[in-house]
Short mmCIF file of N, CA and C in Angstrom, two decimals:
data_model
loop_
_atom_site.label_atom_id
_atom_site.label_comp_id
_atom_site.label_asym_id
_atom_site.label_seq_id
_atom_site.Cartn_x
_atom_site.Cartn_y
_atom_site.Cartn_z
N LEU G 534 4.81 1.16 6.41
CA LEU G 534 4.68 -0.29 6.35
C LEU G 534 6.00 -0.96 6.67
N TYR G 535 7.10 -0.28 6.34
CA TYR G 535 8.42 -0.81 6.67
C TYR G 535 8.56 -0.92 8.20
N ALA G 536 8.11 0.10 8.92
CA ALA G 536 8.18 0.08 10.39
C ALA G 536 7.31 -1.04 10.96
N ILE G 537 6.16 -1.26 10.35
CA ILE G 537 5.27 -2.33 10.81
C ILE G 537 5.93 -3.69 10.58
N ARG G 538 6.54 -3.86 9.43
CA ARG G 538 7.25 -5.12 9.14
C ARG G 538 8.35 -5.37 10.18
N LEU G 539 9.15 -4.36 10.46
CA LEU G 539 10.21 -4.52 11.47
C LEU G 539 9.63 -4.82 12.85
N GLY G 540 8.52 -4.18 13.19
CA GLY G 540 7.87 -4.44 14.47
C GLY G 540 7.36 -5.86 14.57
N CYS G 541 6.78 -6.37 13.49
CA CYS G 541 6.29 -7.75 13.49
C CYS G 541 7.43 -8.75 13.68
N VAL G 542 8.56 -8.48 13.03
CA VAL G 542 9.73 -9.36 13.17
C VAL G 542 10.20 -9.37 14.62
N ALA G 543 10.28 -8.18 15.25
CA ALA G 543 10.72 -8.10 16.64
C ALA G 543 9.75 -8.81 17.58
N LEU G 544 8.44 -8.71 17.31
CA LEU G 544 7.45 -9.41 18.13
C LEU G 544 7.60 -10.92 17.99
N ARG G 545 7.77 -11.40 16.77
CA ARG G 545 7.90 -12.84 16.55
C ARG G 545 9.14 -13.41 17.22
N ARG G 546 10.20 -12.63 17.23
CA ARG G 546 11.45 -13.09 17.85
C ARG G 546 11.42 -12.98 19.37
N GLY G 547 10.38 -12.37 19.92
CA GLY G 547 10.28 -12.21 21.36
C GLY G 547 11.15 -11.10 21.90
N GLU G 548 11.63 -10.22 21.04
CA GLU G 548 12.51 -9.12 21.47
C GLU G 548 11.73 -8.03 22.20
N VAL G 549 10.45 -7.89 21.89
CA VAL G 549 9.60 -6.87 22.50
C VAL G 549 8.20 -7.46 22.70
N ASP G 550 7.40 -6.81 23.53
CA ASP G 550 6.02 -7.23 23.74
C ASP G 550 5.01 -6.26 23.14
N TRP G 551 5.44 -5.04 22.92
CA TRP G 551 4.59 -4.00 22.33
C TRP G 551 5.41 -3.27 21.27
N VAL G 552 4.76 -2.86 20.20
CA VAL G 552 5.43 -2.04 19.18
C VAL G 552 4.48 -0.92 18.79
N LEU G 553 4.99 0.30 18.82
CA LEU G 553 4.27 1.45 18.28
C LEU G 553 4.96 1.79 16.97
N ALA G 554 4.27 1.56 15.87
CA ALA G 554 4.86 1.76 14.54
C ALA G 554 4.02 2.76 13.76
N GLY G 555 4.69 3.58 13.00
CA GLY G 555 3.94 4.54 12.21
C GLY G 555 4.82 5.35 11.30
N ALA G 556 4.22 6.38 10.73
CA ALA G 556 4.93 7.22 9.78
C ALA G 556 4.30 8.61 9.75
N VAL G 557 5.12 9.58 9.36
CA VAL G 557 4.68 10.96 9.25
C VAL G 557 5.11 11.48 7.89
N SER G 558 4.22 12.20 7.24
CA SER G 558 4.56 12.90 6.00
C SER G 558 4.16 14.36 6.17
N ALA G 559 5.15 15.20 6.39
CA ALA G 559 4.91 16.64 6.56
C ALA G 559 6.10 17.39 5.99
N ALA G 560 6.51 17.01 4.79
CA ALA G 560 7.67 17.64 4.15
C ALA G 560 7.31 19.06 3.71
N ASP G 561 8.33 19.84 3.46
CA ASP G 561 8.13 21.21 2.99
C ASP G 561 7.36 21.17 1.66
N PRO G 562 6.18 21.78 1.61
CA PRO G 562 5.37 21.71 0.39
C PRO G 562 6.08 22.24 -0.85
N PHE G 563 6.92 23.26 -0.69
CA PHE G 563 7.62 23.81 -1.86
C PHE G 563 8.50 22.74 -2.51
N PHE G 564 9.28 22.03 -1.70
CA PHE G 564 10.19 21.02 -2.26
C PHE G 564 9.42 19.84 -2.85
N ILE G 565 8.33 19.45 -2.20
CA ILE G 565 7.51 18.36 -2.73
C ILE G 565 6.92 18.75 -4.08
N HIS G 566 6.31 19.93 -4.13
CA HIS G 566 5.67 20.36 -5.38
C HIS G 566 6.70 20.58 -6.48
N ALA G 567 7.82 21.18 -6.13
CA ALA G 567 8.87 21.41 -7.13
C ALA G 567 9.41 20.08 -7.65
N GLY G 568 9.65 19.13 -6.75
CA GLY G 568 10.19 17.83 -7.15
C GLY G 568 9.26 17.06 -8.05
N PHE G 569 7.98 16.96 -7.66
CA PHE G 569 7.04 16.21 -8.48
C PHE G 569 6.73 16.93 -9.79
N SER G 570 6.82 18.25 -9.79
CA SER G 570 6.64 18.98 -11.04
C SER G 570 7.78 18.68 -12.00
N LEU G 571 9.01 18.66 -11.48
CA LEU G 571 10.16 18.34 -12.33
C LEU G 571 10.05 16.92 -12.89
N LEU G 572 9.52 16.01 -12.10
CA LEU G 572 9.36 14.63 -12.54
C LEU G 572 8.14 14.45 -13.45
N GLN G 573 7.39 15.52 -13.63
CA GLN G 573 6.16 15.50 -14.43
C GLN G 573 5.18 14.45 -13.89
N ALA G 574 5.07 14.41 -12.56
CA ALA G 574 4.20 13.44 -11.91
C ALA G 574 2.83 14.02 -11.59
N TYR G 575 2.66 15.34 -11.72
CA TYR G 575 1.37 15.97 -11.45
C TYR G 575 0.54 16.05 -12.72
N PRO G 576 -0.77 15.93 -12.59
CA PRO G 576 -1.61 16.14 -13.77
C PRO G 576 -1.63 17.62 -14.14
N GLU G 577 -1.83 17.90 -15.42
CA GLU G 577 -1.99 19.28 -15.87
C GLU G 577 -3.32 19.81 -15.36
N SER G 578 -3.55 21.11 -15.49
CA SER G 578 -4.74 21.74 -14.93
C SER G 578 -6.04 21.17 -15.48
N ASN G 579 -6.04 20.67 -16.71
CA ASN G 579 -7.26 20.11 -17.30
C ASN G 579 -7.32 18.59 -17.17
N GLU G 580 -6.38 18.01 -16.45
CA GLU G 580 -6.32 16.56 -16.28
C GLU G 580 -6.71 16.19 -14.85
N THR G 581 -6.78 14.88 -14.59
CA THR G 581 -7.23 14.43 -13.28
C THR G 581 -6.25 13.42 -12.68
N SER G 582 -6.34 13.26 -11.37
CA SER G 582 -5.62 12.20 -10.67
C SER G 582 -6.67 11.21 -10.18
N ALA G 583 -6.66 10.03 -10.75
CA ALA G 583 -7.63 9.00 -10.38
C ALA G 583 -6.92 7.65 -10.42
N PRO G 584 -6.25 7.27 -9.33
CA PRO G 584 -5.53 5.99 -9.31
C PRO G 584 -6.41 4.84 -9.80
N LEU G 585 -5.82 3.98 -10.62
CA LEU G 585 -6.44 2.80 -11.21
C LEU G 585 -7.37 3.13 -12.38
N ASP G 586 -7.37 4.39 -12.83
CA ASP G 586 -8.16 4.78 -13.99
C ASP G 586 -7.22 5.07 -15.15
N GLN G 587 -7.58 4.59 -16.33
CA GLN G 587 -6.72 4.77 -17.50
C GLN G 587 -6.55 6.24 -17.89
N ASN G 588 -7.47 7.10 -17.46
CA ASN G 588 -7.38 8.53 -17.80
C ASN G 588 -6.56 9.33 -16.80
N SER G 589 -6.12 8.71 -15.71
CA SER G 589 -5.35 9.43 -14.70
C SER G 589 -4.02 9.88 -15.27
N ARG G 590 -3.62 11.08 -14.91
CA ARG G 590 -2.38 11.64 -15.46
C ARG G 590 -1.38 12.06 -14.40
N GLY G 591 -1.52 11.56 -13.18
CA GLY G 591 -0.53 11.90 -12.17
C GLY G 591 -1.09 11.78 -10.78
N LEU G 592 -0.29 12.22 -9.81
CA LEU G 592 -0.67 12.09 -8.41
C LEU G 592 -0.81 13.45 -7.77
N TYR G 593 -1.51 13.48 -6.65
CA TYR G 593 -1.57 14.66 -5.79
C TYR G 593 -0.92 14.30 -4.47
N ALA G 594 0.08 15.05 -4.06
CA ALA G 594 0.75 14.80 -2.79
C ALA G 594 -0.10 15.35 -1.65
N SER G 595 -0.03 14.71 -0.50
CA SER G 595 -0.76 15.16 0.67
C SER G 595 0.07 14.90 1.92
N GLU G 596 -0.41 15.39 3.04
CA GLU G 596 0.29 15.20 4.31
C GLU G 596 -0.54 14.31 5.22
N GLY G 597 0.13 13.66 6.16
CA GLY G 597 -0.61 12.85 7.10
C GLY G 597 0.31 12.12 8.06
N VAL G 598 -0.31 11.49 9.03
CA VAL G 598 0.41 10.71 10.03
C VAL G 598 -0.47 9.52 10.43
N GLY G 599 0.16 8.43 10.75
CA GLY G 599 -0.59 7.26 11.22
C GLY G 599 0.28 6.44 12.15
N MET G 600 -0.34 5.90 13.19
CA MET G 600 0.37 5.06 14.15
C MET G 600 -0.50 3.86 14.49
N VAL G 601 0.13 2.73 14.71
CA VAL G 601 -0.58 1.53 15.16
C VAL G 601 0.19 0.90 16.31
N LEU G 602 -0.56 0.29 17.20
CA LEU G 602 0.03 -0.47 18.30
C LEU G 602 -0.05 -1.94 17.94
N LEU G 603 1.10 -2.61 17.93
CA LEU G 603 1.18 -4.01 17.55
C LEU G 603 1.48 -4.88 18.76
N ARG G 604 0.82 -6.05 18.82
CA ARG G 604 1.09 -7.05 19.85
C ARG G 604 0.98 -8.42 19.22
N ARG G 605 1.59 -9.40 19.86
CA ARG G 605 1.35 -10.78 19.43
C ARG G 605 -0.12 -11.10 19.69
N LEU G 606 -0.73 -11.89 18.81
CA LEU G 606 -2.17 -12.14 18.90
C LEU G 606 -2.56 -12.77 20.23
N ASP G 607 -1.80 -13.75 20.70
CA ASP G 607 -2.14 -14.41 21.97
C ASP G 607 -2.12 -13.41 23.13
N ASP G 608 -1.17 -12.48 23.12
CA ASP G 608 -1.11 -11.46 24.18
C ASP G 608 -2.27 -10.49 24.06
N ALA G 609 -2.59 -10.10 22.83
CA ALA G 609 -3.67 -9.14 22.61
C ALA G 609 -5.03 -9.70 23.02
N LYS G 610 -5.22 -11.00 22.84
CA LYS G 610 -6.49 -11.62 23.21
C LYS G 610 -6.77 -11.52 24.70
N ASN G 611 -5.72 -11.39 25.50
CA ASN G 611 -5.87 -11.32 26.95
C ASN G 611 -6.05 -9.89 27.45
N GLN G 612 -6.20 -8.93 26.56
CA GLN G 612 -6.37 -7.53 26.93
C GLN G 612 -7.79 -7.07 26.56
N THR G 613 -8.20 -5.97 27.15
CA THR G 613 -9.53 -5.43 26.85
C THR G 613 -9.51 -4.53 25.61
N THR G 614 -8.34 -4.11 25.18
CA THR G 614 -8.23 -3.27 24.00
C THR G 614 -8.71 -4.06 22.78
N PRO G 615 -9.57 -3.47 21.94
CA PRO G 615 -10.07 -4.23 20.78
C PRO G 615 -8.97 -4.53 19.78
N ILE G 616 -9.09 -5.68 19.13
CA ILE G 616 -8.17 -6.08 18.06
C ILE G 616 -8.81 -5.63 16.75
N LEU G 617 -8.16 -4.72 16.05
CA LEU G 617 -8.72 -4.17 14.82
C LEU G 617 -8.38 -5.01 13.59
N GLY G 618 -7.29 -5.77 13.66
CA GLY G 618 -6.88 -6.58 12.53
C GLY G 618 -5.73 -7.48 12.93
N VAL G 619 -5.45 -8.47 12.12
CA VAL G 619 -4.36 -9.41 12.36
C VAL G 619 -3.44 -9.42 11.14
N ILE G 620 -2.16 -9.24 11.38
CA ILE G 620 -1.17 -9.31 10.30
C ILE G 620 -0.64 -10.74 10.26
N ARG G 621 -1.00 -11.46 9.23
CA ARG G 621 -0.56 -12.85 9.10
C ARG G 621 0.80 -12.96 8.44
N GLY G 622 1.13 -12.00 7.61
CA GLY G 622 2.41 -12.04 6.92
C GLY G 622 2.64 -10.74 6.18
N SER G 623 3.89 -10.51 5.85
CA SER G 623 4.25 -9.34 5.05
C SER G 623 5.48 -9.70 4.23
N GLY G 624 5.69 -8.95 3.20
CA GLY G 624 6.85 -9.23 2.35
C GLY G 624 7.37 -7.94 1.76
N TRP G 625 8.66 -7.92 1.55
CA TRP G 625 9.24 -6.74 0.93
C TRP G 625 10.28 -7.16 -0.09
N SER G 626 10.61 -6.23 -0.93
CA SER G 626 11.59 -6.49 -1.96
C SER G 626 12.15 -5.16 -2.42
N ASN G 627 13.39 -5.18 -2.86
CA ASN G 627 14.00 -3.98 -3.41
C ASN G 627 13.86 -4.05 -4.92
N ASP G 628 13.27 -3.01 -5.50
CA ASP G 628 13.07 -3.00 -6.95
C ASP G 628 14.38 -3.02 -7.72
N GLY G 629 15.45 -2.56 -7.09
CA GLY G 629 16.71 -2.47 -7.82
C GLY G 629 16.67 -1.32 -8.80
N LYS G 630 17.57 -1.34 -9.73
CA LYS G 630 17.66 -0.24 -10.68
C LYS G 630 16.50 -0.31 -11.67
N GLY G 631 15.73 0.75 -11.73
CA GLY G 631 14.62 0.83 -12.67
C GLY G 631 14.94 1.82 -13.78
N LYS G 632 14.02 1.91 -14.72
CA LYS G 632 14.21 2.82 -15.83
C LYS G 632 14.06 4.27 -15.41
N PHE G 633 13.21 4.52 -14.38
CA PHE G 633 12.86 5.87 -14.00
C PHE G 633 12.36 5.81 -12.56
N VAL G 634 12.52 6.89 -11.80
CA VAL G 634 12.16 6.88 -10.39
C VAL G 634 10.68 6.57 -10.16
N LEU G 635 9.82 6.93 -11.10
CA LEU G 635 8.39 6.65 -10.97
C LEU G 635 7.98 5.37 -11.68
N SER G 636 8.95 4.57 -12.09
CA SER G 636 8.68 3.33 -12.81
C SER G 636 9.07 2.14 -11.93
N PRO G 637 8.09 1.54 -11.24
CA PRO G 637 8.40 0.39 -10.38
C PRO G 637 8.84 -0.81 -11.21
N ASN G 638 9.58 -1.70 -10.57
CA ASN G 638 10.07 -2.90 -11.22
C ASN G 638 9.08 -4.04 -10.97
N PRO G 639 8.45 -4.57 -11.99
CA PRO G 639 7.45 -5.63 -11.78
C PRO G 639 8.03 -6.89 -11.14
N VAL G 640 9.30 -7.18 -11.38
CA VAL G 640 9.93 -8.35 -10.76
C VAL G 640 9.97 -8.18 -9.24
N GLY G 641 10.35 -6.99 -8.79
CA GLY G 641 10.39 -6.71 -7.36
C GLY G 641 9.01 -6.73 -6.73
N GLN G 642 8.03 -6.20 -7.43
CA GLN G 642 6.67 -6.20 -6.91
C GLN G 642 6.16 -7.64 -6.73
N LYS G 643 6.37 -8.47 -7.73
CA LYS G 643 5.90 -9.86 -7.65
C LYS G 643 6.62 -10.61 -6.54
N ARG G 644 7.89 -10.34 -6.37
CA ARG G 644 8.66 -10.99 -5.31
C ARG G 644 8.11 -10.62 -3.93
N ALA G 645 7.72 -9.38 -3.75
CA ALA G 645 7.14 -8.96 -2.47
C ALA G 645 5.82 -9.68 -2.21
N TYR G 646 4.98 -9.81 -3.25
CA TYR G 646 3.74 -10.57 -3.11
C TYR G 646 4.03 -12.01 -2.70
N GLU G 647 4.95 -12.64 -3.40
CA GLU G 647 5.27 -14.05 -3.13
C GLU G 647 5.72 -14.23 -1.68
N ARG G 648 6.57 -13.36 -1.21
CA ARG G 648 7.09 -13.47 0.16
C ARG G 648 5.98 -13.25 1.19
N ALA G 649 5.12 -12.28 0.94
CA ALA G 649 4.05 -11.99 1.90
C ALA G 649 3.05 -13.14 1.99
N TYR G 650 2.64 -13.66 0.84
CA TYR G 650 1.65 -14.73 0.84
C TYR G 650 2.23 -16.03 1.39
N GLU G 651 3.51 -16.27 1.13
CA GLU G 651 4.14 -17.47 1.69
C GLU G 651 4.21 -17.37 3.22
N GLU G 652 4.62 -16.21 3.72
CA GLU G 652 4.70 -16.03 5.17
C GLU G 652 3.33 -16.14 5.82
N ALA G 653 2.31 -15.63 5.15
CA ALA G 653 0.95 -15.66 5.70
C ALA G 653 0.30 -17.02 5.56
N GLY G 654 0.87 -17.89 4.72
CA GLY G 654 0.25 -19.18 4.48
C GLY G 654 -1.05 -19.06 3.71
N LEU G 655 -1.10 -18.10 2.80
CA LEU G 655 -2.30 -17.86 2.01
C LEU G 655 -2.05 -18.15 0.53
N HIS G 656 -3.07 -18.66 -0.12
CA HIS G 656 -3.03 -18.79 -1.58
C HIS G 656 -3.72 -17.54 -2.14
N PRO G 657 -3.22 -16.99 -3.23
CA PRO G 657 -3.84 -15.79 -3.81
C PRO G 657 -5.36 -15.92 -4.02
N SER G 658 -5.85 -17.12 -4.31
CA SER G 658 -7.28 -17.30 -4.55
C SER G 658 -8.12 -17.07 -3.30
N GLU G 659 -7.48 -17.05 -2.11
CA GLU G 659 -8.21 -16.83 -0.86
C GLU G 659 -8.45 -15.35 -0.58
N VAL G 660 -7.88 -14.48 -1.39
CA VAL G 660 -7.96 -13.04 -1.15
C VAL G 660 -9.06 -12.44 -2.01
N ASN G 661 -9.95 -11.64 -1.40
CA ASN G 661 -11.04 -11.05 -2.18
C ASN G 661 -10.90 -9.54 -2.36
N TYR G 662 -9.90 -8.92 -1.73
CA TYR G 662 -9.67 -7.49 -1.93
C TYR G 662 -8.18 -7.19 -1.79
N LEU G 663 -7.68 -6.31 -2.63
CA LEU G 663 -6.28 -5.89 -2.58
C LEU G 663 -6.23 -4.37 -2.59
N GLU G 664 -5.68 -3.79 -1.54
CA GLU G 664 -5.47 -2.34 -1.48
C GLU G 664 -4.14 -2.06 -2.18
N CYS G 665 -4.21 -1.33 -3.28
CA CYS G 665 -3.04 -1.10 -4.13
C CYS G 665 -2.27 0.14 -3.74
N HIS G 666 -1.02 0.21 -4.15
CA HIS G 666 -0.23 1.42 -3.99
C HIS G 666 -0.79 2.50 -4.92
N ALA G 667 -1.00 2.15 -6.18
CA ALA G 667 -1.69 2.96 -7.20
C ALA G 667 -1.62 4.47 -6.98
N THR G 668 -0.59 5.07 -7.49
CA THR G 668 -0.38 6.50 -7.29
C THR G 668 -1.20 7.37 -8.21
N GLY G 669 -1.62 6.84 -9.35
CA GLY G 669 -2.32 7.65 -10.33
C GLY G 669 -1.45 8.04 -11.51
N THR G 670 -0.16 7.71 -11.45
CA THR G 670 0.70 7.98 -12.60
C THR G 670 0.45 6.88 -13.64
N PRO G 671 0.34 7.25 -14.91
CA PRO G 671 0.00 6.25 -15.93
C PRO G 671 0.96 5.07 -15.98
N LEU G 672 2.26 5.33 -15.95
CA LEU G 672 3.24 4.25 -16.03
C LEU G 672 3.23 3.38 -14.78
N GLY G 673 3.24 4.02 -13.62
CA GLY G 673 3.28 3.27 -12.36
C GLY G 673 2.06 2.39 -12.16
N ASP G 674 0.88 2.94 -12.44
CA ASP G 674 -0.35 2.15 -12.28
C ASP G 674 -0.39 0.98 -13.25
N ARG G 675 0.06 1.22 -14.48
CA ARG G 675 0.04 0.16 -15.49
C ARG G 675 0.97 -0.99 -15.07
N ILE G 676 2.16 -0.65 -14.58
CA ILE G 676 3.11 -1.68 -14.15
C ILE G 676 2.57 -2.43 -12.94
N GLU G 677 1.98 -1.71 -11.99
CA GLU G 677 1.43 -2.37 -10.81
C GLU G 677 0.27 -3.30 -11.20
N ALA G 678 -0.60 -2.85 -12.09
CA ALA G 678 -1.72 -3.68 -12.54
C ALA G 678 -1.22 -4.94 -13.22
N GLN G 679 -0.16 -4.82 -14.01
CA GLN G 679 0.40 -6.00 -14.68
C GLN G 679 1.02 -6.96 -13.67
N SER G 680 1.72 -6.42 -12.65
CA SER G 680 2.31 -7.26 -11.60
C SER G 680 1.22 -8.02 -10.85
N ILE G 681 0.13 -7.34 -10.55
CA ILE G 681 -0.99 -7.98 -9.86
C ILE G 681 -1.58 -9.08 -10.72
N SER G 682 -1.80 -8.78 -12.00
CA SER G 682 -2.37 -9.76 -12.91
C SER G 682 -1.47 -10.99 -13.03
N ASP G 683 -0.16 -10.77 -13.11
CA ASP G 683 0.78 -11.89 -13.20
C ASP G 683 0.76 -12.74 -11.93
N PHE G 684 0.74 -12.08 -10.77
CA PHE G 684 0.80 -12.82 -9.52
C PHE G 684 -0.49 -13.60 -9.26
N PHE G 685 -1.63 -12.95 -9.51
CA PHE G 685 -2.91 -13.59 -9.24
C PHE G 685 -3.36 -14.49 -10.38
N ASN G 686 -2.54 -14.59 -11.41
CA ASN G 686 -2.81 -15.49 -12.53
C ASN G 686 -4.20 -15.23 -13.13
N LYS G 687 -4.47 -13.97 -13.37
CA LYS G 687 -5.70 -13.51 -14.03
C LYS G 687 -6.95 -13.62 -13.16
N GLU G 688 -6.89 -14.28 -12.00
CA GLU G 688 -8.05 -14.37 -11.10
C GLU G 688 -7.95 -13.23 -10.10
N LEU G 689 -8.29 -12.03 -10.55
CA LEU G 689 -8.06 -10.83 -9.75
C LEU G 689 -9.08 -10.66 -8.64
N PRO G 690 -8.60 -10.23 -7.46
CA PRO G 690 -9.54 -9.81 -6.42
C PRO G 690 -10.05 -8.40 -6.75
N ARG G 691 -10.95 -7.90 -5.95
CA ARG G 691 -11.34 -6.49 -6.09
C ARG G 691 -10.11 -5.64 -5.78
N LEU G 692 -9.99 -4.50 -6.48
CA LEU G 692 -8.84 -3.61 -6.30
C LEU G 692 -9.31 -2.23 -5.88
N GLY G 693 -8.48 -1.54 -5.11
CA GLY G 693 -8.79 -0.17 -4.73
C GLY G 693 -7.53 0.55 -4.30
N SER G 694 -7.64 1.86 -4.19
CA SER G 694 -6.52 2.67 -3.69
C SER G 694 -7.07 3.88 -2.94
N VAL G 695 -6.66 4.03 -1.71
CA VAL G 695 -7.11 5.16 -0.89
C VAL G 695 -6.57 6.49 -1.41
N LYS G 696 -5.56 6.44 -2.28
CA LYS G 696 -4.99 7.70 -2.79
C LYS G 696 -6.00 8.49 -3.62
N SER G 697 -7.02 7.85 -4.16
CA SER G 697 -8.05 8.62 -4.86
C SER G 697 -8.85 9.47 -3.89
N ASN G 698 -8.86 9.08 -2.61
CA ASN G 698 -9.62 9.79 -1.59
C ASN G 698 -8.79 10.82 -0.83
N VAL G 699 -7.52 10.48 -0.56
CA VAL G 699 -6.71 11.35 0.32
C VAL G 699 -5.43 11.85 -0.31
N GLY G 700 -5.12 11.45 -1.53
CA GLY G 700 -3.86 11.82 -2.15
C GLY G 700 -2.75 10.87 -1.72
N HIS G 701 -1.54 11.17 -2.17
CA HIS G 701 -0.37 10.33 -1.88
C HIS G 701 0.38 10.95 -0.70
N MET G 702 0.30 10.28 0.45
CA MET G 702 0.95 10.80 1.66
C MET G 702 2.43 10.44 1.73
N LEU G 703 3.00 10.07 0.60
CA LEU G 703 4.44 9.85 0.48
C LEU G 703 4.94 8.88 1.53
N THR G 704 5.73 9.34 2.51
CA THR G 704 6.31 8.44 3.50
C THR G 704 5.28 7.82 4.44
N ALA G 705 4.07 8.36 4.47
CA ALA G 705 3.01 7.80 5.32
C ALA G 705 1.90 7.16 4.49
N ALA G 706 2.15 6.92 3.20
CA ALA G 706 1.12 6.39 2.31
C ALA G 706 0.60 5.04 2.78
N GLY G 707 1.48 4.19 3.26
CA GLY G 707 1.06 2.87 3.71
C GLY G 707 0.12 2.94 4.91
N MET G 708 0.29 3.96 5.74
CA MET G 708 -0.57 4.09 6.92
C MET G 708 -2.00 4.45 6.52
N SER G 709 -2.15 5.28 5.48
CA SER G 709 -3.52 5.61 5.04
C SER G 709 -4.19 4.37 4.45
N SER G 710 -3.42 3.55 3.74
CA SER G 710 -3.98 2.30 3.20
C SER G 710 -4.40 1.36 4.32
N LEU G 711 -3.54 1.24 5.34
CA LEU G 711 -3.87 0.38 6.47
C LEU G 711 -5.10 0.90 7.22
N ALA G 712 -5.18 2.20 7.41
CA ALA G 712 -6.35 2.79 8.10
C ALA G 712 -7.63 2.48 7.32
N LYS G 713 -7.55 2.55 6.00
CA LYS G 713 -8.73 2.23 5.18
C LYS G 713 -9.15 0.78 5.40
N ILE G 714 -8.19 -0.13 5.39
CA ILE G 714 -8.53 -1.55 5.56
C ILE G 714 -9.10 -1.83 6.95
N LEU G 715 -8.48 -1.27 7.98
CA LEU G 715 -9.00 -1.48 9.34
C LEU G 715 -10.40 -0.90 9.49
N GLY G 716 -10.64 0.26 8.86
CA GLY G 716 -11.98 0.83 8.87
C GLY G 716 -12.97 -0.04 8.11
N ALA G 717 -12.51 -0.65 7.02
CA ALA G 717 -13.38 -1.56 6.25
C ALA G 717 -13.76 -2.78 7.08
N PHE G 718 -12.81 -3.31 7.85
CA PHE G 718 -13.12 -4.43 8.73
C PHE G 718 -14.21 -4.04 9.72
N GLU G 719 -14.07 -2.86 10.32
CA GLU G 719 -15.00 -2.42 11.34
C GLU G 719 -16.40 -2.15 10.76
N SER G 720 -16.45 -1.51 9.59
CA SER G 720 -17.75 -1.15 9.00
C SER G 720 -18.32 -2.25 8.11
N GLU G 721 -17.51 -3.28 7.84
CA GLU G 721 -17.89 -4.37 6.94
C GLU G 721 -18.25 -3.86 5.55
N SER G 722 -17.54 -2.82 5.12
CA SER G 722 -17.71 -2.29 3.77
C SER G 722 -16.40 -1.65 3.34
N ILE G 723 -16.12 -1.68 2.04
CA ILE G 723 -14.88 -1.12 1.51
C ILE G 723 -15.18 0.25 0.92
N PRO G 724 -14.54 1.31 1.43
CA PRO G 724 -14.76 2.64 0.85
C PRO G 724 -14.39 2.64 -0.63
N ALA G 725 -15.18 3.34 -1.41
CA ALA G 725 -14.96 3.36 -2.86
C ALA G 725 -13.71 4.13 -3.22
N SER G 726 -13.02 3.67 -4.26
CA SER G 726 -11.98 4.46 -4.90
C SER G 726 -12.70 5.38 -5.87
N ILE G 727 -12.57 6.67 -5.68
CA ILE G 727 -13.42 7.63 -6.40
C ILE G 727 -12.81 8.06 -7.73
N GLN G 728 -13.62 8.66 -8.55
CA GLN G 728 -13.27 9.27 -9.85
C GLN G 728 -12.88 8.26 -10.92
N ILE G 729 -13.19 6.99 -10.72
CA ILE G 729 -12.83 5.99 -11.72
C ILE G 729 -13.95 5.88 -12.75
N THR G 730 -13.63 6.21 -13.99
CA THR G 730 -14.59 6.11 -15.08
C THR G 730 -14.14 5.10 -16.14
N ASN G 731 -12.82 4.84 -16.19
CA ASN G 731 -12.28 3.91 -17.18
C ASN G 731 -11.21 3.05 -16.50
N PRO G 732 -11.64 2.01 -15.78
CA PRO G 732 -10.68 1.22 -14.97
C PRO G 732 -9.56 0.61 -15.80
#
């Protein structure tokens, strides 16, 4: 998503006419598994990973790759290639120093929402679905849910996370979320976030 944000900025400035943006996650499985085990981010053998569920006890790492071709909307309209979606705005923020590597900073999360919605010219009430980062870790999901609740002022849209379906693709996680949303636009339905029994 960072690459997509940079590509959008370059397109708006007129620096480029086409952007190929994407991400790859194919790290050495031993180091990934060892690292997340040390951080106690994996569920135990009798536990489950179910992002956005109160019973979830961790994440499952996965591999993947995703690429998108970006153009300014006016230029894309003049081409025969189908337009799968329109990016109206994006926002980012640095969490700064947190308590723990798996503990996001709610102030930073809310700031990213504010910047994205301001750039897009959208009011939170206009949004009916939010694809969450939601890794499945109890602390991370709880903090993200609270940040969402604070930003949307209790009027929550529908929530989901593709990580329940494909795992956490780490550096390419944002691409799996984007692929889910673009597929939802095309099929006019939102794929279910699975294994949720206690939201």
